[in-house]
Coordinates of N, CA and C in Angstrom, one line a residue:
M1 N 0.9 -1.2 0.0 CA 0.0 0.0 0.0 C 0.9 1.2 0.0
L2 N 0.7 2.1 -0.9 CA 1.5 3.3 -1.0 C 0.7 4.5 -0.4
L3 N 1.3 5.2 0.5 CA 0.7 6.4 1.2 C 1.7 7.5 1.1
V4 N 1.2 8.7 1.1 CA 2.0 9.9 1.2 C 1.5 10.7 2.4
M5 N 2.5 11.1 3.3 CA 2.0 11.7 4.5 C 2.7 13.1 4.7
D6 N 2.1 13.9 5.5 CA 2.7 15.2 5.9 C 1.9 15.6 7.2
S7 N 2.5 16.7 7.8 CA 1.8 17.2 8.9 C 1.7 18.8 8.7
T8 N 0.8 19.4 9.4 CA 0.7 20.8 9.4 C 0.3 21.3 10.8
V9 N 0.5 22.6 11.0 CA 0.2 23.1 12.3 C -1.1 24.0 12.2
L10 N -2.1 23.8 13.0 CA -3.2 24.6 13.1 C -3.1 25.5 14.3
R11 N -3.2 26.8 14.1 CA -3.1 27.8 15.2 C -4.5 28.3 15.5
W12 N -4.7 28.6 16.8 CA -6.0 29.1 17.2 C -6.2 30.5 16.5
F13 N -5.1 31.3 16.5 CA -5.1 32.6 15.8 C -5.2 32.2 14.3
P14 N -6.2 32.8 13.6 CA -6.4 32.4 12.2 C -5.3 33.0 11.3
P15 N -5.0 32.3 10.2 CA -4.1 32.9 9.2 C -4.9 34.0 8.5
L16 N -4.4 35.1 8.3 CA -5.1 36.2 7.6 C -4.9 36.1 6.1
R17 N -6.0 36.1 5.4 CA -5.9 36.1 3.9 C -6.7 37.3 3.4
A18 N -6.7 37.4 2.1 CA -7.5 38.5 1.5 C -9.0 38.3 1.8
V19 N -9.6 39.4 2.2 CA -11.0 39.3 2.5 C -11.7 40.6 2.1
W20 N -13.0 40.5 1.7 CA -13.7 41.6 1.2 C -14.3 42.4 2.4
A21 N -14.4 43.7 2.3 CA -15.0 44.6 3.2 C -15.6 45.7 2.5
P22 N -16.6 46.4 3.0 CA -17.1 47.6 2.3 C -16.1 48.6 2.1
V23 N -16.2 49.4 1.0 CA -15.2 50.4 0.7 C -15.1 51.4 1.9
G24 N -13.9 51.6 2.3 CA -13.6 52.6 3.4 C -13.7 52.0 4.8
E25 N -14.0 50.7 4.9 CA -14.1 50.0 6.2 C -13.0 48.9 6.2
Q26 N -12.3 48.8 7.3 CA -11.3 47.8 7.5 C -12.0 46.5 7.9
A27 N -11.6 45.4 7.3 CA -12.2 44.1 7.7 C -11.7 43.7 9.1
L28 N -12.6 43.2 9.9 CA -12.2 42.8 11.3 C -12.2 41.3 11.4
V29 N -11.2 40.8 12.0 CA -11.0 39.4 12.3 C -10.8 39.3 13.8
K30 N -11.8 38.8 14.5 CA -11.8 38.8 16.0 C -10.8 37.6 16.4
I31 N -10.0 38.0 17.4 CA -9.1 37.0 18.0 C -9.1 37.2 19.5
T32 N -8.7 36.2 20.2 CA -8.6 36.3 21.7 C -7.2 36.7 22.0
G33 N -6.8 36.8 23.2 CA -5.5 37.3 23.6 C -4.5 36.2 23.8
E34 N -4.9 34.9 23.6 CA -3.9 33.8 23.7 C -4.0 32.9 22.5
N35 N -2.8 32.4 22.2 CA -2.8 31.5 21.0 C -2.6 30.0 21.5
A36 N -3.0 29.1 20.7 CA -2.8 27.7 21.0 C -2.6 27.0 19.6
K37 N -2.0 25.9 19.6 CA -1.8 25.2 18.3 C -1.9 23.7 18.5
R38 N -2.2 23.0 17.4 CA -2.2 21.6 17.3 C -1.6 21.2 16.0
T39 N -1.1 20.0 16.0 CA -0.5 19.4 14.8 C -1.4 18.4 14.2
L40 N -1.7 18.6 12.9 CA -2.5 17.6 12.2 C -1.6 16.7 11.4
W41 N -1.7 15.4 11.5 CA -1.0 14.5 10.7 C -1.9 13.8 9.7
G42 N -1.5 13.7 8.5 CA -2.4 13.2 7.5 C -1.6 12.3 6.5
A43 N -2.3 11.3 5.9 CA -1.8 10.5 4.9 C -2.9 10.2 3.9
I44 N -2.5 10.2 2.6 CA -3.4 9.9 1.5 C -2.9 8.8 0.6
N45 N -3.8 8.0 0.2 CA -3.4 7.0 -0.8 C -3.6 7.6 -2.1
P46 N -2.5 7.9 -2.9 CA -2.6 8.6 -4.1 C -3.3 7.9 -5.3
R47 N -3.7 6.7 -5.0 CA -4.5 5.9 -6.0 C -6.0 6.0 -5.7
T48 N -6.3 5.8 -4.4 CA -7.7 5.6 -4.1 C -8.3 6.9 -3.5
G49 N -7.5 7.8 -2.9 CA -7.9 9.0 -2.2 C -8.3 8.8 -0.8
R50 N -8.2 7.6 -0.3 CA -8.5 7.3 1.2 C -7.5 8.1 2.0
R51 N -8.0 8.8 3.1 CA -7.2 9.6 4.0 C -7.2 9.0 5.4
V52 N -6.1 9.2 6.1 CA -6.1 9.0 7.5 C -5.6 10.3 8.1
V53 N -6.3 10.8 9.1 CA -5.9 12.1 9.7 C -6.0 11.9 11.3
M54 N -5.0 12.5 11.9 CA -5.0 12.5 13.4 C -4.4 13.8 13.9
A55 N -4.9 14.3 15.0 CA -4.4 15.5 15.7 C -3.6 15.2 16.9
T56 N -2.6 16.0 17.2 CA -1.8 15.9 18.4 C -1.6 17.3 19.0
R57 N -1.2 17.4 20.2 CA -1.0 18.7 20.8 C 0.3 19.3 20.3
R58 N 1.3 18.4 19.9 CA 2.6 18.9 19.4 C 2.9 18.2 18.2
G59 N 4.1 18.5 17.6 CA 4.6 17.8 16.4 C 5.9 17.1 16.7
R60 N 6.0 16.4 17.8 CA 7.3 15.8 18.2 C 7.4 14.4 17.6
Q61 N 8.5 13.8 17.9 CA 8.8 12.4 17.5 C 7.8 11.5 18.0
E62 N 7.4 11.6 19.3 CA 6.5 10.7 19.9 C 5.1 10.8 19.2
D63 N 4.8 12.0 18.8 CA 3.5 12.2 18.1 C 3.5 11.6 16.7
F64 N 4.7 11.7 16.0 CA 4.8 11.0 14.7 C 4.7 9.5 14.9
M65 N 5.3 9.0 15.9 CA 5.3 7.6 16.2 C 3.8 7.1 16.5
A66 N 3.1 8.0 17.2 CA 1.6 7.6 17.4 C 0.9 7.6 16.0
F67 N 1.3 8.5 15.1 CA 0.6 8.5 13.8 C 1.0 7.2 13.0
L68 N 2.3 6.8 13.2 CA 2.6 5.5 12.5 C 1.8 4.3 13.0
R69 N 1.5 4.3 14.3 CA 0.7 3.3 14.9 C -0.8 3.4 14.4
A70 N -1.2 4.6 14.2 CA -2.6 4.8 13.7 C -2.7 4.3 12.2
L71 N -1.6 4.6 11.4 CA -1.6 4.1 10.1 C -1.6 2.6 10.0
R72 N -0.8 2.0 10.9 CA -0.8 0.5 11.0 C -2.2 0.0 11.4
A73 N -2.9 0.6 12.3 CA -4.2 0.2 12.7 C -5.2 0.4 11.5
A74 N -5.0 1.4 10.7 CA -5.9 1.6 9.6 C -5.7 0.7 8.5
Y75 N -4.5 0.1 8.4 CA -4.1 -0.8 7.3 C -3.5 -2.1 7.9
P76 N -4.2 -2.8 8.7 CA -3.6 -4.0 9.4 C -3.2 -5.1 8.4
G77 N -2.0 -5.7 8.7 CA -1.6 -6.8 7.9 C -1.1 -6.5 6.5
R78 N -1.1 -5.3 6.1 CA -0.6 -5.0 4.7 C 0.7 -4.3 4.7
P79 N 1.6 -4.6 3.8 CA 2.8 -3.8 3.7 C 2.5 -2.4 3.4
L80 N 3.2 -1.4 4.1 CA 3.0 0.0 3.8 C 4.3 0.6 3.3
L81 N 4.2 1.4 2.3 CA 5.3 2.2 1.8 C 4.8 3.7 2.0
L82 N 5.5 4.4 2.9 CA 5.1 5.7 3.3 C 6.1 6.7 2.8
V83 N 5.6 7.6 1.9 CA 6.4 8.7 1.3 C 6.3 9.9 2.2
L84 N 7.4 10.5 2.6 CA 7.3 11.6 3.6 C 8.5 12.5 3.4
D85 N 8.4 13.7 4.0 CA 9.6 14.6 4.0 C 10.6 14.2 5.0
R86 N 11.7 15.0 5.1 CA 12.8 14.7 6.0 C 12.7 15.5 7.3
A87 N 11.6 15.7 7.9 CA 11.5 16.4 9.2 C 12.2 15.5 10.2
S88 N 12.8 16.2 11.2 CA 13.6 15.5 12.1 C 12.9 14.4 12.9
C89 N 11.6 14.5 13.1 CA 10.9 13.5 13.8 C 10.7 12.2 12.9
H90 N 10.8 12.4 11.6 CA 10.7 11.3 10.6 C 12.0 10.5 10.5
T91 N 13.1 11.3 10.6 CA 14.4 10.6 10.4 C 15.0 10.1 11.8
A92 N 14.4 10.4 12.9 CA 15.0 10.0 14.2 C 15.0 8.5 14.3
Q93 N 16.1 8.0 14.9 CA 16.3 6.6 15.0 C 15.1 5.8 15.6
K94 N 14.5 6.4 16.7 CA 13.4 5.7 17.3 C 12.2 5.6 16.4
S95 N 12.0 6.6 15.6 CA 10.9 6.6 14.6 C 11.2 5.5 13.5
Q96 N 12.4 5.5 13.1 CA 12.8 4.6 12.0 C 12.7 3.1 12.5
R97 N 13.1 2.9 13.8 CA 13.0 1.5 14.4 C 11.5 1.1 14.5
L98 N 10.7 2.0 15.0 CA 9.3 1.7 15.1 C 8.6 1.4 13.8
A99 N 8.9 2.2 12.8 CA 8.4 2.0 11.4 C 8.8 0.6 11.0
A100 N 10.0 0.2 11.1 CA 10.5 -1.1 10.7 C 9.7 -2.2 11.5
R101 N 9.6 -2.0 12.8 CA 8.8 -3.0 13.6 C 7.4 -3.1 13.2
L102 N 6.8 -2.0 12.7 CA 5.4 -2.0 12.3 C 5.2 -2.5 10.8
G103 N 6.3 -2.7 10.2 CA 6.2 -3.1 8.7 C 5.9 -1.9 7.8
I104 N 6.4 -0.7 8.2 CA 6.2 0.5 7.4 C 7.5 0.9 6.8
H105 N 7.6 0.9 5.5 CA 8.9 1.3 4.9 C 8.8 2.8 4.6
L106 N 9.7 3.6 5.2 CA 9.7 5.0 5.0 C 10.5 5.4 3.8
V107 N 10.0 6.2 2.9 CA 10.7 6.7 1.7 C 10.7 8.2 1.8
L108 N 12.0 8.7 2.0 CA 12.2 10.1 2.3 C 12.3 10.9 1.0
L109 N 11.5 12.0 0.9 CA 11.6 12.9 -0.2 C 12.9 13.7 -0.2
P110 N 13.4 14.2 -1.3 CA 14.5 15.1 -1.3 C 14.2 16.3 -0.4
K111 N 15.2 16.9 0.1 CA 15.1 18.1 0.9 C 14.5 19.3 0.1
Q112 N 13.7 20.1 0.7 CA 13.1 21.3 0.1 C 12.4 21.0 -1.2
R113 N 11.6 19.9 -1.2 CA 10.8 19.6 -2.3 C 9.4 19.3 -1.9
S114 N 8.8 20.2 -1.2 CA 7.4 20.0 -0.7 C 6.4 19.9 -1.9
E115 N 6.7 20.3 -3.1 CA 5.8 20.2 -4.2 C 5.6 18.7 -4.6
L116 N 6.5 17.8 -4.1 CA 6.3 16.4 -4.4 C 5.4 15.7 -3.4
N117 N 5.0 16.4 -2.3 CA 4.2 15.8 -1.3 C 2.7 16.2 -1.5
C118 N 2.0 15.2 -2.0 CA 0.6 15.5 -2.3 C -0.3 15.8 -1.1
M119 N 0.1 15.3 0.1 CA -0.6 15.6 1.3 C -0.4 17.1 1.6
D120 N 0.8 17.6 1.4 CA 1.1 19.0 1.6 C 0.2 19.9 0.7
H121 N -0.2 19.4 -0.5 CA -1.1 20.2 -1.3 C -2.5 20.2 -0.8
L122 N -2.9 19.2 0.0 CA -4.2 19.1 0.5 C -4.3 20.1 1.7
W123 N -3.2 20.4 2.4 CA -3.3 21.3 3.5 C -3.7 22.7 3.1
R124 N -3.2 23.1 1.9 CA -3.4 24.5 1.4 C -4.9 24.9 1.3
P125 N -5.7 24.1 0.6 CA -7.2 24.4 0.6 C -7.8 24.3 1.9
L126 N -7.3 23.3 2.8 CA -7.9 23.2 4.1 C -7.7 24.5 4.9
K127 N -6.5 25.1 4.8 CA -6.3 26.3 5.6 C -7.1 27.5 5.0
Q128 N -7.3 27.5 3.7 CA -8.1 28.5 3.0 C -9.6 28.4 3.4
H129 N -10.1 27.2 3.3 CA -11.6 27.0 3.6 C -11.9 26.9 5.0
V130 N -11.1 26.4 5.9 CA -11.4 26.2 7.3 C -10.8 27.2 8.2
S131 N -9.6 27.6 8.0 CA -8.9 28.4 9.0 C -8.8 29.9 8.7
A132 N -8.7 30.3 7.4 CA -8.4 31.7 7.1 C -9.5 32.6 7.6
N133 N -9.1 33.7 8.3 CA -9.9 34.8 8.7 C -11.0 34.5 9.7
R134 N -10.8 33.4 10.4 CA -11.8 33.1 11.5 C -11.2 32.4 12.6
Q135 N -11.7 32.8 13.8 CA -11.2 32.1 15.0 C -12.3 31.3 15.6
Y136 N -12.1 30.0 15.9 CA -13.1 29.1 16.5 C -13.1 29.4 18.0
P137 N -14.2 29.0 18.6 CA -14.3 29.2 20.1 C -13.2 28.5 20.8
T138 N -12.7 27.4 20.3 CA -11.6 26.7 21.0 C -10.7 26.1 19.9
V139 N -9.5 25.8 20.2 CA -8.6 25.2 19.2 C -9.0 23.8 18.9
E140 N -9.7 23.1 19.8 CA -10.2 21.8 19.5 C -11.3 21.8 18.5
Q141 N -12.2 22.9 18.5 CA -13.2 23.0 17.5 C -12.6 23.3 16.1
H142 N -11.5 24.0 16.1 CA -10.8 24.3 14.9 C -10.3 23.0 14.3
V143 N -9.7 22.2 15.2 CA -9.1 20.9 14.8 C -10.2 20.0 14.2
D144 N -11.4 19.9 15.0 CA -12.5 19.1 14.5 C -13.0 19.5 13.2
A145 N -13.1 20.8 12.9 CA -13.6 21.3 11.6 C -12.6 21.0 10.5
A146 N -11.3 21.0 10.9 CA -10.3 20.7 9.9 C -10.3 19.2 9.5
I147 N -10.4 18.3 10.5 CA -10.5 16.9 10.3 C -11.8 16.6 9.5
Q148 N -12.9 17.2 9.9 CA -14.1 16.9 9.2 C -14.0 17.4 7.7
W149 N -13.3 18.5 7.4 CA -13.2 19.0 6.0 C -12.3 18.0 5.2
V150 N -11.2 17.5 5.8 CA -10.3 16.6 5.1 C -11.0 15.3 4.8
L151 N -11.7 14.7 5.8 CA -12.3 13.4 5.7 C -13.6 13.5 4.9
G152 N -14.2 14.7 4.9 CA -15.5 14.9 4.2 C -15.4 15.1 2.7
L153 N -14.2 15.3 2.2 CA -14.0 15.3 0.7 C -14.3 14.0 0.1
S154 N -14.8 13.9 -1.1 CA -14.9 12.7 -1.8 C -13.5 12.2 -2.1
P155 N -13.3 10.9 -2.4 CA -12.0 10.5 -2.8 C -11.5 11.2 -4.0
Q156 N -12.4 11.5 -5.0 CA -12.0 12.2 -6.2 C -11.6 13.6 -5.9
D157 N -12.4 14.3 -5.1 CA -12.0 15.7 -4.7 C -10.7 15.7 -4.0
A158 N -10.5 14.8 -3.1 CA -9.2 14.7 -2.3 C -8.0 14.5 -3.3
L159 N -8.2 13.6 -4.2 CA -7.1 13.4 -5.2 C -6.9 14.6 -6.1
R160 N -7.9 15.3 -6.5 CA -7.8 16.5 -7.3 C -7.1 17.6 -6.5
K161 N -7.5 17.9 -5.3 CA -6.9 18.9 -4.5 C -5.5 18.6 -4.1
A162 N -5.2 17.3 -4.0 CA -3.8 16.9 -3.6 C -2.9 16.9 -4.8
G163 N -3.4 17.1 -6.0 CA -2.6 17.1 -7.2 C -2.4 15.7 -7.8
C164 N -3.0 14.7 -7.3 CA -2.7 13.3 -7.7 C -3.3 13.0 -9.1
L165 N -4.3 13.8 -9.5 CA -4.9 13.6 -10.8 C -4.3 14.4 -11.9
A166 N -3.3 15.3 -11.6 CA -2.6 16.1 -12.6 C -1.8 15.3 -13.5
E167 N -1.8 15.7 -14.8 CA -1.1 15.0 -15.8 C 0.4 14.8 -15.5
G168 N 1.0 15.7 -14.8 CA 2.4 15.6 -14.5 C 2.7 15.1 -13.1
F169 N 1.7 14.5 -12.5 CA 2.0 14.0 -11.1 C 3.1 13.0 -11.1
W170 N 4.1 13.2 -10.3 CA 5.3 12.4 -10.4 C 5.2 10.9 -10.1
L171 N 4.1 10.5 -9.4 CA 3.9 9.1 -9.1 C 3.0 8.4 -10.1
R172 N 2.5 9.1 -11.1 CA 1.5 8.6 -12.0 C 1.9 7.3 -12.7
D173 N 3.1 7.2 -13.3 CA 3.5 6.0 -13.9 C 3.5 4.8 -13.0
L174 N 4.1 5.1 -11.8 CA 4.2 4.0 -10.8 C 2.8 3.5 -10.4
L175 N 1.8 4.4 -10.2 CA 0.5 4.0 -9.8 C -0.2 3.3 -10.9
E176 N -0.1 3.8 -12.2 CA -0.8 3.2 -13.3 C -0.2 1.9 -13.8
K177 N 1.1 1.8 -13.8 CA 1.7 0.6 -14.5 C 2.2 -0.4 -13.5
F178 N 2.5 0.0 -12.3 CA 3.1 -1.0 -11.3 C 2.2 -1.2 -10.1
W179 N 1.7 -0.2 -9.5 CA 1.0 -0.3 -8.2 C -0.5 -0.5 -8.4
R180 N -0.9 -1.5 -9.1 CA -2.3 -1.7 -9.4 C -3.2 -2.3 -8.3
L181 N -2.5 -2.9 -7.3 CA -3.3 -3.6 -6.3 C -3.6 -2.8 -5.0
T182 N -3.3 -1.5 -5.0 CA -3.6 -0.8 -3.8 C -5.0 -0.3 -3.7

């Protein structure tokens, strides 16, 4: 089973984007006086569009290891090939050993090549549609809305937004000619 994974940080303070307001009036985005953040971990099957998403309080090695366990639980008994970036929590020895024990083969992308990570492409519209210019009552409600948005996409929409259906998608030949059984 081929999966591509990435993580992103959701902040309680909203990212500010372009927003319309009446001429002469400044657009207001209400925020509270304290910030909080959560890390969203996500993986997508670039052939089927199935997603696995999990939230943690931080983005540490232990949190990545918890996500590896969640992936194994989502795909029990199947060999997993996981494409991911070179974040320090991904390359740490403990993470590498756990992945090997779980039967997950980690394939590290080249440095500074986020355009190759289709899960990274899925975070952009998430932040535009769910996070931009609004603050939720709690950071947990923000996380819930984000997870609901990612998992609420149809497989076809998820693949399209992640760039997996693009003609130049770098894994296309592998998926069409070799990886037919995922």
